Amino acid sequence: MSVVMHNHTASDRAAALNEARLQYRREQRRIAWRSFVRHRLAFAGSIIVFAVLLLAVFAPVIARFDPLAVDVANRLKGPDAMHWFGTDNFGRDTFSRVAYGARISMFVGISVALITGVLGLLIGLLASYFRRLDYALMRICDGLMAFPAILLAIAIVAAMGPKVGNVILALSVVYTPNVARAVRSVGLVVKEQTYVEALGSLGAGHARILFRHIAPNCLTPVIVQGTFIFADAIISEAALSFLGAGIPAPAASWGNILYDGKMYIFNAWWMVVFPGALLMLTVFGLNMAGDGMRDLLDPHTKDK
Amino acid sequence: MLAYTGKRLVSLVPILIVVAVVVFFVMHLTPGDPAAVMLGTEASQADIAQLRHQLGLDEPVLAQFVDWLGGVARGDLGTSIFMKMPVSQAIAEHVGPTLSLSILAQLVAAVLALPLGILAAKKRGTATDQMVMGVSLLGISLPSFLLGLFLMLVFAVELRWFPVSGYKPLADGFLEHLRYLVLPALALGSMQAALIARMTRASMLEVLNQGYIEIARAKGLREISVVFKHALRNAFIPIVTVVGQSFALLIGGATVTETVFNIPGLGQLIVNAVERRDYEVIQGVVLVIAALYVVLNLIVDLLYGLIDPRIRHKR
């Protein structure tokens, strides 16, 4: 009897275990499906960004016209086999200008992402590790974050003069606090881990602990934020150039082309639609890649 | 609540100091002599010297800063030599359209975003959810000035439903005022809508998983009452944050959107000032908007205290 009972409960337990396992598998499948969808997006995003990067790098090969070559006889011509994206008010080939504009956008985006990544990592690490620096550094970040990014950038570029270098510098100042804050919040957690204490007891110096052991664990926010800043920097450069506080004309940048396009919006839709679509696509790709990267690298924020 | 308010106010001081320092020194980033740059290449030495004196540039930097800060504290933001009027007056004349546009855009954003965010959270994981999230990602990727150009192309140039650009003050009648602001407000509000929808969804998801929601359902409450009375109220804090912060962002974005639609607001003021290198105006506008941001954040913080007593009684 007792043996039978035992068997009974054992099979019960086995059934329950099996059910739990099945449920676990269903759950796993659900999670896998979700991340598959998500990462498929991230993958699609990366492909878009890569394609625009190729367009930028090979612009001189792909574009059949000089982006600055004026051709008055062919001004404001719609798209055709010769001029894929039509021509602008000076008869310049819009496709060539958009391709060369991609160079500027990519250059500004990558530069700003790299500079803010390095500076933000450094500032965030220092703030999280040295309590006394923390207050001052974070108040400076708060102050800088009180400015709408585009306005502070306008002011800096207006003061220093419209040049690509100054645009990059202005946008770096504007976006570094975001990275610094994100790194700091991770750094504060990492600093409290036992292994950091162990390193301290073993006699490792501050610099060694901070840069060899804490820094590698704070890279996730730098990479994720970096992708979003890449996107934001491209938007901001276009906006600055559109406002006349960015890349000076006649150089081809998406913002400049859009500005000219607005002037001729009644006669030349192609001057707005093509550079606009490419700008949107690039930023969309970067945002998708960033979302996917965040899911991959930082499982806690999966649903945010 | 009073102690909480006081603490919040004190925490503003260092931020405002940083804001003032940044605004002041940005103008001094100019390579060379700002007075010479402002007057252009054809100005005489005497004119430049006079402007230098008028701007106080012939004094030591620290004295200039103290002078300027003192002026700001009294509401004196300097004088625009190009517009021949005090900067504060120029700002007052241009702030109306910007506020009108921002408020309308925020309204558009909230009306679009809250229901969509709640819907996405309720239908989490379904096609509806994916679609809302996808569209919101697209919304985040579409800068307001670009969406503005696209809307202008479709609804003003092609369909002629709305005027292409320009602005009519409220005094010309509410409908007329609105007709000119619909496209700019849509353009400006879409990114906020995307941000708010995402935050609403995330914060509703968090709340809907809590035990008390289960209890509310177990009591037999209708789902509508569970979602709106029990869940939404508790999901509101992060939503209020995003709405508050995005309103400040909005005012920044408004400057660019205004330029697209030729709306005579703060954006146009600052863009014209950049063209003329009217540094006093640039400084003034940037300072006022940053201060506005700080104040808005304070209001949001205080709202937290009202919505959630746990926050104001902490420590």
XYZ file of C-alpha atoms in Angstrom:
619
model
C 0.000 0.000 0.000
C 2.606 2.420 1.059
C 4.628 1.457 -1.970
C 1.676 2.215 -4.209
C 1.130 5.548 -2.463
C 4.738 6.320 -2.914
C 4.559 5.479 -6.576
C 1.450 7.577 -6.886
C 3.021 10.678 -5.395
C 6.155 10.063 -7.393
C 4.204 9.976 -10.638
C 2.291 13.037 -9.467
C 5.528 14.777 -8.856
C 6.856 13.639 -12.193
C 3.724 14.954 -13.895
C 3.995 18.270 -12.087
C 7.665 18.445 -12.971
C 6.848 17.682 -16.566
C 4.143 20.327 -16.599
C 6.554 22.859 -15.112
C 9.148 21.921 -17.682
C 6.640 22.359 -20.484
C 5.583 25.676 -19.093
C 9.199 26.711 -18.818
C 9.731 25.716 -22.413
C 6.661 27.644 -23.524
C 7.968 30.639 -21.620
C 11.411 30.212 -23.169
C 9.893 29.933 -26.597
C 7.908 33.098 -25.985
C 11.035 34.948 -24.869
C 13.033 33.573 -27.781
C 10.284 34.612 -30.183
C 10.184 38.077 -28.734
C 13.926 38.555 -28.909
C 13.960 37.113 -32.391
C 11.451 39.741 -33.493
C 13.364 42.396 -31.683
C 16.712 41.403 -33.034
C 15.351 40.998 -36.500
C 14.500 44.696 -36.155
C 17.972 45.435 -34.865
C 19.412 43.476 -37.752
C 17.284 45.359 -40.280
C 18.342 48.623 -38.633
C 22.022 47.746 -38.867
C 21.651 46.910 -42.545
C 20.055 50.291 -43.253
C 22.827 52.120 -41.419
C 25.475 50.063 -43.191
C 23.913 50.860 -46.582
C 23.946 54.603 -45.844
C 27.549 54.266 -44.684
C 28.428 52.646 -48.012
C 26.645 55.456 -49.867
C 28.682 57.967 -47.871
C 32.046 56.268 -48.378
C 31.547 55.631 -52.095
C 29.716 58.892 -52.877
C 32.443 60.032 -55.314
C 32.087 56.725 -57.191
C 28.292 56.412 -57.071
C 27.368 60.010 -57.805
C 27.582 60.819 -61.489
C 27.696 64.581 -61.022
C 29.758 67.026 -59.040
C 27.485 68.019 -56.101
C 28.523 71.660 -56.595
C 28.363 71.817 -60.388
C 25.845 74.480 -61.450
C 23.822 73.822 -64.607
C 21.335 76.640 -65.048
C 19.787 75.170 -68.192
C 18.633 72.150 -66.186
C 17.416 73.837 -63.015
C 14.447 72.402 -61.053
C 14.109 69.348 -63.296
C 12.100 66.425 -61.923
C 13.610 62.973 -61.406
C 14.513 61.136 -64.605
C 17.059 58.578 -65.828
C 19.794 61.221 -65.865
C 19.077 62.920 -62.557
C 17.577 60.208 -60.322
C 16.499 62.650 -57.616
C 15.985 65.619 -59.963
C 17.945 68.872 -59.895
C 17.818 71.875 -57.557
C 17.430 75.601 -58.091
C 20.992 75.865 -59.452
C 20.603 72.781 -61.637
C 22.804 70.783 -59.263
C 22.132 67.031 -59.211
C 20.091 66.255 -56.074
C 21.209 62.618 -55.929
C 24.871 63.625 -55.882
C 24.140 66.229 -53.214
C 22.234 63.717 -51.091
C 25.082 61.192 -51.435
C 27.686 63.785 -50.412
C 25.320 64.915 -47.660
C 25.431 61.365 -46.312
C 29.195 61.810 -45.889
C 28.689 64.845 -43.666
C 25.871 63.236 -41.678
C 27.824 60.039 -41.075
C 31.022 61.914 -40.257
C 29.264 64.186 -37.754
C 27.259 61.299 -36.252
C 30.226 58.983 -35.786
C 32.506 61.740 -34.470
C 29.954 62.932 -31.931
C 29.175 59.371 -30.804
C 32.885 58.627 -30.304
C 33.739 61.889 -28.534
C 30.712 61.745 -26.222
C 31.435 58.047 -25.572
C 35.004 58.677 -24.419
C 34.230 61.861 -22.464
C 31.020 60.487 -20.982
C 32.725 57.277 -19.877
C 35.525 59.230 -18.238
C 33.248 61.720 -16.474
C 30.735 59.058 -15.441
C 33.454 56.801 -14.029
C 35.092 59.600 -12.069
C 31.731 60.738 -10.695
C 30.713 57.249 -9.606
C 34.066 56.454 -7.986
C 35.023 59.687 -6.244
C 32.150 60.934 -4.096
C 33.627 64.408 -3.819
C 33.793 64.891 -7.581
C 30.343 63.413 -7.998
C 28.350 66.404 -6.767
C 30.178 68.982 -8.873
C 30.250 66.875 -12.050
C 26.587 65.957 -11.826
C 25.466 69.544 -11.218
C 27.412 70.590 -14.319
C 25.656 67.821 -16.240
C 22.261 68.936 -14.864
C 23.007 72.501 -15.918
C 24.011 71.474 -19.437
C 20.954 69.250 -19.711
C 18.727 72.217 -18.876
C 19.333 73.538 -22.393
C 17.353 72.105 -25.259
C 20.140 70.396 -27.235
C 19.459 72.267 -30.437
C 19.444 75.702 -28.781
C 22.743 75.261 -26.974
C 24.243 73.944 -30.192
C 22.917 76.986 -32.078
C 24.476 79.314 -29.516
C 27.866 77.555 -29.614
C 28.006 77.394 -33.406
C 26.813 80.995 -33.681
C 29.661 82.088 -31.407
C 32.402 79.946 -32.941
C 31.365 80.130 -36.567
C 29.608 77.626 -38.827
C 32.152 74.890 -39.565
C 31.892 71.101 -39.475
C 34.382 70.958 -36.589
C 32.387 73.455 -34.542
C 29.149 71.590 -35.181
C 30.785 68.389 -33.889
C 32.175 70.212 -30.878
C 28.831 71.833 -30.045
C 26.911 68.568 -30.321
C 29.524 66.772 -28.203
C 29.094 69.325 -25.433
C 25.331 68.898 -25.679
C 25.221 65.083 -25.566
C 28.111 64.155 -23.234
C 26.010 64.605 -20.046
C 23.594 61.880 -21.207
C 26.407 59.335 -21.453
C 28.049 60.518 -18.236
C 24.806 60.078 -16.300
C 24.146 56.616 -17.699
C 27.728 55.471 -16.969
C 27.615 56.904 -13.486
C 24.440 55.044 -12.554
C 25.989 51.746 -13.663
C 29.344 52.609 -12.082
C 27.702 53.227 -8.693
C 26.373 49.643 -8.730
C 29.595 48.061 -9.986
C 31.673 49.889 -7.384
C 29.805 48.117 -4.572
C 30.530 44.622 -5.916
C 32.663 42.343 -3.761
C 35.341 41.975 -6.380
C 36.077 45.685 -6.263
C 36.485 45.468 -2.505
C 38.741 42.435 -2.998
C 40.871 44.380 -5.460
C 41.197 47.151 -2.926
C 42.308 44.726 -0.210
C 44.819 43.210 -2.611
C 46.400 46.637 -2.903
C 45.265 47.679 -6.394
C 45.415 51.437 -6.944
C 42.401 53.626 -7.769
C 43.367 54.076 -11.406
C 43.835 50.341 -11.899
C 40.522 49.460 -10.242
C 38.637 52.178 -12.082
C 39.963 51.734 -15.596
C 40.915 48.054 -15.741
C 38.115 46.561 -13.670
C 35.152 48.917 -13.384
C 35.271 50.540 -16.829
C 34.737 47.328 -18.846
C 31.524 46.712 -16.890
C 30.225 50.187 -17.719
C 30.510 49.884 -21.475
C 26.907 48.771 -22.067
C 25.359 52.215 -21.533
C 28.118 53.802 -23.628
C 27.326 51.556 -26.582
C 23.541 51.856 -26.256
C 23.580 55.621 -25.648
C 26.198 55.975 -28.383
C 23.827 54.533 -30.955
C 21.029 56.887 -29.947
C 23.418 59.856 -29.858
C 24.613 58.918 -33.341
C 20.977 59.243 -34.445
C 20.342 62.448 -32.491
C 23.526 64.039 -33.805
C 22.449 63.386 -37.382
C 19.065 64.993 -36.681
C 20.676 67.952 -34.930
C 23.241 68.542 -37.674
C 20.447 68.528 -40.246
C 18.385 70.908 -38.096
C 21.375 73.223 -37.538
C 22.174 73.317 -41.254
C 18.485 73.845 -42.015
C 18.512 76.864 -39.683
C 21.684 78.231 -41.230
C 23.799 77.520 -38.133
C 25.480 74.349 -39.345
C 27.378 73.349 -42.434
C 27.733 76.509 -44.550
C 26.323 76.543 -48.095
C 27.101 75.586 -50.814
C 28.447 72.369 -49.262
C 25.942 69.537 -49.574
C 24.390 68.462 -46.282
C 20.915 67.046 -45.809
C 19.884 70.085 -43.777
C 21.105 72.492 -46.502
C 19.297 70.577 -49.231
C 16.088 70.593 -47.170
C 16.440 74.319 -46.621
C 16.732 74.916 -50.381
C 13.883 72.456 -50.868
C 11.608 74.455 -48.595
C 12.232 77.550 -50.728
C 11.035 75.656 -53.805
C 8.446 73.431 -52.141
C 5.837 74.505 -54.700
C 7.890 73.493 -57.734
C 10.331 70.816 -56.609
C 8.960 68.207 -54.191
C 11.969 65.987 -54.914
C 14.283 68.416 -53.132
C 12.392 67.735 -49.898
C 11.265 64.142 -50.303
C 14.550 62.416 -51.169
C 16.947 63.918 -48.618
C 14.131 63.817 -46.047
C 13.406 60.153 -46.660
C 17.087 59.262 -46.390
C 17.476 61.226 -43.169
C 14.430 59.516 -41.692
C 15.553 56.073 -42.834
C 19.028 56.523 -41.353
C 17.726 57.685 -38.004
C 15.094 54.936 -37.992
C 17.799 52.342 -38.660
C 19.973 53.684 -35.864
C 17.059 53.747 -33.419
C 16.137 50.169 -34.316
C 19.732 49.075 -33.861
C 19.898 50.909 -30.535
C 16.668 49.325 -29.274
C 17.903 45.873 -30.234
C 21.312 46.480 -28.712
C 19.725 47.530 -25.452
C 17.640 44.346 -25.356
C 20.679 42.228 -26.115
C 23.100 43.859 -23.711
C 20.790 44.924 -20.925
C 18.047 42.352 -20.254
C 16.538 44.386 -17.398
C 15.045 47.000 -19.666
C 13.489 44.563 -22.062
C 10.048 46.114 -21.948
C 10.970 49.743 -21.675
C 4.792 69.602 1.413
C 6.383 72.934 2.393
C 9.658 71.301 3.443
C 9.634 69.269 0.248
C 9.066 72.400 -1.832
C 11.890 74.178 -0.022
C 14.288 71.307 -0.607
C 13.437 71.266 -4.302
C 13.969 75.028 -4.561
C 17.404 74.833 -2.930
C 18.465 72.099 -5.321
C 17.842 74.480 -8.225
C 20.523 76.947 -7.186
C 23.610 75.067 -8.452
C 21.861 74.197 -11.720
C 20.912 77.812 -12.352
C 24.503 78.875 -11.625
C 25.809 76.420 -14.227
C 23.189 77.620 -16.704
C 24.201 81.264 -16.211
C 27.935 80.501 -16.514
C 27.432 78.482 -19.698
C 25.233 81.121 -21.348
C 27.641 83.921 -20.466
C 30.786 82.177 -21.637
C 29.339 80.838 -24.871
C 29.388 84.362 -26.252
C 33.009 84.663 -25.213
C 33.910 81.606 -27.262
C 33.908 83.822 -30.321
C 37.360 83.815 -31.821
C 38.601 87.394 -31.901
C 36.532 90.430 -31.031
C 32.747 89.931 -30.821
C 32.186 93.638 -31.451
C 34.170 93.500 -34.707
C 32.325 90.333 -35.746
C 28.941 91.908 -34.988
C 29.621 95.040 -37.004
C 31.100 93.257 -40.012
C 34.151 94.080 -42.088
C 33.206 97.617 -43.062
C 32.964 99.065 -39.568
C 35.402 101.741 -38.484
C 37.735 101.313 -35.511
C 35.825 103.983 -33.624
C 32.499 102.188 -34.101
C 34.023 98.939 -32.920
C 35.524 100.621 -29.878
C 32.181 102.213 -29.059
C 30.347 98.877 -29.318
C 33.037 97.216 -27.227
C 32.370 99.785 -24.569
C 28.603 99.465 -24.889
C 28.824 95.669 -24.511
C 31.267 96.089 -21.648
C 33.891 94.093 -23.502
C 36.621 96.513 -22.425
C 36.249 95.394 -18.822
C 37.821 92.315 -17.214
C 35.820 89.148 -17.896
C 34.884 88.601 -14.267
C 33.538 92.147 -13.935
C 31.543 91.617 -17.124
C 30.083 88.417 -15.703
C 29.069 90.068 -12.432
C 27.541 93.019 -14.324
C 25.635 90.706 -16.631
C 24.418 88.479 -13.787
C 23.281 91.528 -11.857
C 21.342 92.707 -14.894
C 19.750 89.305 -15.378
C 18.688 89.246 -11.748
C 16.864 92.545 -12.332
C 15.299 91.220 -15.532
C 17.678 93.183 -17.776
C 18.941 90.888 -20.523
C 20.802 93.601 -22.406
C 19.871 95.510 -25.532
C 19.802 94.313 -29.100
C 21.719 96.822 -31.198
C 20.135 95.432 -34.353
C 16.534 95.504 -33.159
C 17.096 98.680 -31.172
C 15.123 97.389 -28.198
C 15.792 95.609 -24.902
C 16.244 91.860 -25.353
C 13.529 91.206 -22.769
C 11.074 93.202 -24.887
C 12.047 91.272 -28.020
C 11.472 88.031 -26.148
C 8.113 89.198 -24.814
C 7.011 90.062 -28.349
C 7.958 86.624 -29.672
C 7.001 84.312 -26.813
C 3.267 84.156 -27.620
C 3.376 82.093 -30.830
C 5.948 79.720 -29.312
C 3.776 79.062 -26.267
C 0.646 78.653 -28.374
C 2.390 76.175 -30.638
C 3.990 74.246 -27.768
C 0.784 73.900 -25.773
C -1.190 72.758 -28.803
C 1.550 70.275 -29.743
C 1.631 68.896 -26.207
C -2.133 68.515 -26.312
C -1.925 66.645 -29.620
C 0.803 64.437 -28.167
C -1.086 63.558 -24.994
C -4.359 62.880 -26.783
C -2.637 60.573 -29.261
C -0.201 58.909 -26.917
C -2.034 58.031 -23.703
C -4.741 55.823 -25.255
C -2.227 54.163 -27.588
C 0.203 53.459 -24.745
C -2.545 51.981 -22.544
C -3.857 49.923 -25.447
C -0.389 48.566 -26.238
C 0.144 47.585 -22.592
C -3.256 45.883 -22.373
C -2.618 43.951 -25.594
C 1.016 43.299 -24.857
C 2.770 41.025 -27.338
C -0.031 41.135 -29.905
C 0.046 42.655 -33.358
C -1.600 45.807 -31.959
C 1.232 46.212 -29.476
C 3.882 45.663 -32.141
C 2.219 48.170 -34.399
C 1.988 50.870 -31.738
C 5.623 50.311 -30.818
C 6.701 50.297 -34.458
C 4.860 53.515 -35.251
C 6.255 55.156 -32.133
C 9.795 54.197 -33.161
C 9.077 55.793 -36.523
C 7.773 58.869 -34.692
C 10.993 59.137 -32.686
C 12.982 58.890 -35.919
C 11.146 61.709 -37.634
C 12.492 65.094 -36.517
C 9.775 67.713 -36.235
C 11.173 70.006 -38.916
C 11.234 67.147 -41.417
C 7.731 65.955 -40.554
C 6.697 69.593 -40.861
C 8.078 69.762 -44.402
C 6.351 66.499 -45.332
C 3.023 67.636 -43.872
C 3.387 70.971 -45.624
C 4.026 69.223 -48.932
C 0.970 66.967 -48.620
C -1.657 69.012 -46.788
C -0.762 72.543 -47.805
C 0.924 72.370 -51.206
C -0.946 69.398 -52.720
C -4.304 69.210 -50.922
C -4.471 72.896 -49.912
C -6.353 72.082 -46.701
C -4.181 74.344 -44.610
C -2.098 77.459 -45.246
C 1.502 76.703 -46.240
C 3.025 78.918 -43.598
C 2.528 82.004 -41.515
C 0.757 82.779 -38.289
C -2.410 84.497 -37.122
C -2.624 85.603 -33.496
C -5.479 84.524 -31.265
C -6.929 88.022 -31.673
C -7.850 87.159 -35.279
C -10.254 84.502 -34.061
C -9.690 81.090 -32.531
C -10.411 79.045 -35.657
C -8.130 81.162 -37.813
C -5.434 80.878 -35.144
C -5.907 77.112 -35.114
C -5.923 76.742 -38.903
C -2.383 78.095 -39.082
C -1.171 76.014 -36.156
C -2.574 72.569 -37.005
C 0.300 71.386 -39.210
C 3.099 72.817 -37.037
C 1.496 71.351 -33.907
C 1.171 67.926 -35.526
C 4.781 68.078 -36.667
C 6.010 69.142 -33.267
C 3.736 66.856 -31.245
C 4.489 63.598 -33.020
C 7.856 62.936 -31.405
C 6.446 63.733 -27.972
C 3.529 61.449 -28.730
C 5.949 58.641 -29.526
C 7.931 59.198 -26.334
C 4.835 59.445 -24.159
C 3.224 56.357 -25.735
C 6.340 54.297 -25.038
C 6.597 55.492 -21.460
C 2.874 54.959 -20.839
C 3.116 51.401 -22.128
C 6.201 50.559 -20.052
C 4.827 52.033 -16.885
C 1.375 50.474 -17.337
C 3.001 47.067 -17.878
C 4.869 47.408 -14.628
C 1.732 48.332 -12.705
C -0.524 45.740 -14.332
C 1.756 43.013 -12.955
C 1.283 44.145 -9.341
C -0.648 42.120 -6.809
C -3.272 44.768 -6.102
C -4.393 44.674 -9.718
C -5.013 40.935 -9.288
C -6.993 41.707 -6.148
C -9.016 44.388 -7.886
C -9.891 41.868 -10.576
C -10.627 39.162 -7.987
C -13.064 41.527 -6.304
C -14.974 41.400 -9.576
C -14.326 44.969 -10.691
C -14.893 45.672 -14.319
C -11.725 45.687 -16.400
C -12.282 49.319 -17.353
C -12.282 50.357 -13.742
C -9.218 48.202 -13.014
C -7.250 49.798 -15.825
C -8.263 53.398 -15.342
C -8.841 53.709 -11.593
C -6.306 51.276 -10.195
C -3.559 50.951 -12.758
C -3.382 54.301 -14.532
C -3.229 56.325 -11.362
C -0.187 54.400 -10.182
C 1.421 54.439 -13.577
C 1.165 58.201 -13.693
C 4.469 59.253 -12.106
C 6.773 58.200 -14.937
C 4.206 59.475 -17.410
C 4.126 62.891 -15.762
C 7.942 62.958 -15.878
C 8.011 62.324 -19.585
C 5.253 64.834 -20.256
C 7.084 67.444 -18.171
C 10.482 66.829 -19.683
C 9.075 66.546 -23.162
C 7.338 69.878 -22.789
C 10.714 71.504 -22.290
C 12.114 69.537 -25.228
C 9.135 70.722 -27.184
C 10.024 74.361 -26.681
C 13.474 73.589 -28.112
C 11.928 71.761 -31.058
C 9.448 74.588 -31.504
C 12.286 76.895 -32.516
C 13.076 74.715 -35.539
C 9.441 74.005 -36.414
C 8.687 77.737 -36.334
C 11.356 78.345 -38.928
C 9.770 75.760 -41.232
C 6.357 77.417 -41.015
C 7.557 81.032 -40.710
C 5.930 81.481 -37.309
C 7.206 84.652 -35.622
C 8.153 83.022 -32.314
C 11.317 82.649 -30.244
C 12.735 80.320 -32.886
C 12.542 82.937 -35.577
C 13.989 85.483 -33.153
C 17.037 83.332 -32.456
C 17.544 82.262 -36.080
C 17.486 85.874 -37.230
C 19.841 86.731 -34.385
C 22.268 84.007 -35.531
C 22.221 85.445 -39.044
C 22.988 88.943 -37.739
C 25.327 87.681 -35.017
C 23.167 89.469 -32.476
C 24.806 87.772 -29.499
C 22.777 89.569 -26.847
C 19.552 88.168 -28.264
C 20.972 84.643 -28.621
C 22.154 84.756 -25.017
C 18.829 86.054 -23.788
C 16.644 83.535 -25.592
C 18.829 80.579 -24.610
C 18.895 81.730 -20.995
C 15.137 82.239 -20.800
C 14.373 78.836 -22.310
C 16.856 77.027 -20.058
C 15.370 78.775 -17.036
C 11.922 77.776 -18.234
C 13.098 74.171 -18.429
C 14.403 74.295 -14.871
C 11.142 75.781 -13.605
C 9.061 73.211 -15.493
C 11.124 70.440 -13.970
C 10.490 71.946 -10.553
C 6.753 71.923 -11.227
C 6.965 68.286 -12.307
C 8.861 67.449 -9.113
C 6.250 69.209 -7.027
C 3.494 67.380 -8.889
C 5.117 64.094 -7.899
C 4.779 65.096 -4.304
C 1.092 65.772 -4.839
C 0.401 62.573 -6.753
C 2.469 60.279 -4.572
C 2.798 61.131 -0.869
C 5.567 58.524 -0.520
C 7.913 60.820 -2.434
C 7.411 63.937 -0.385
C 7.797 62.052 2.914
C 10.998 60.288 1.922
C 13.788 61.216 4.348
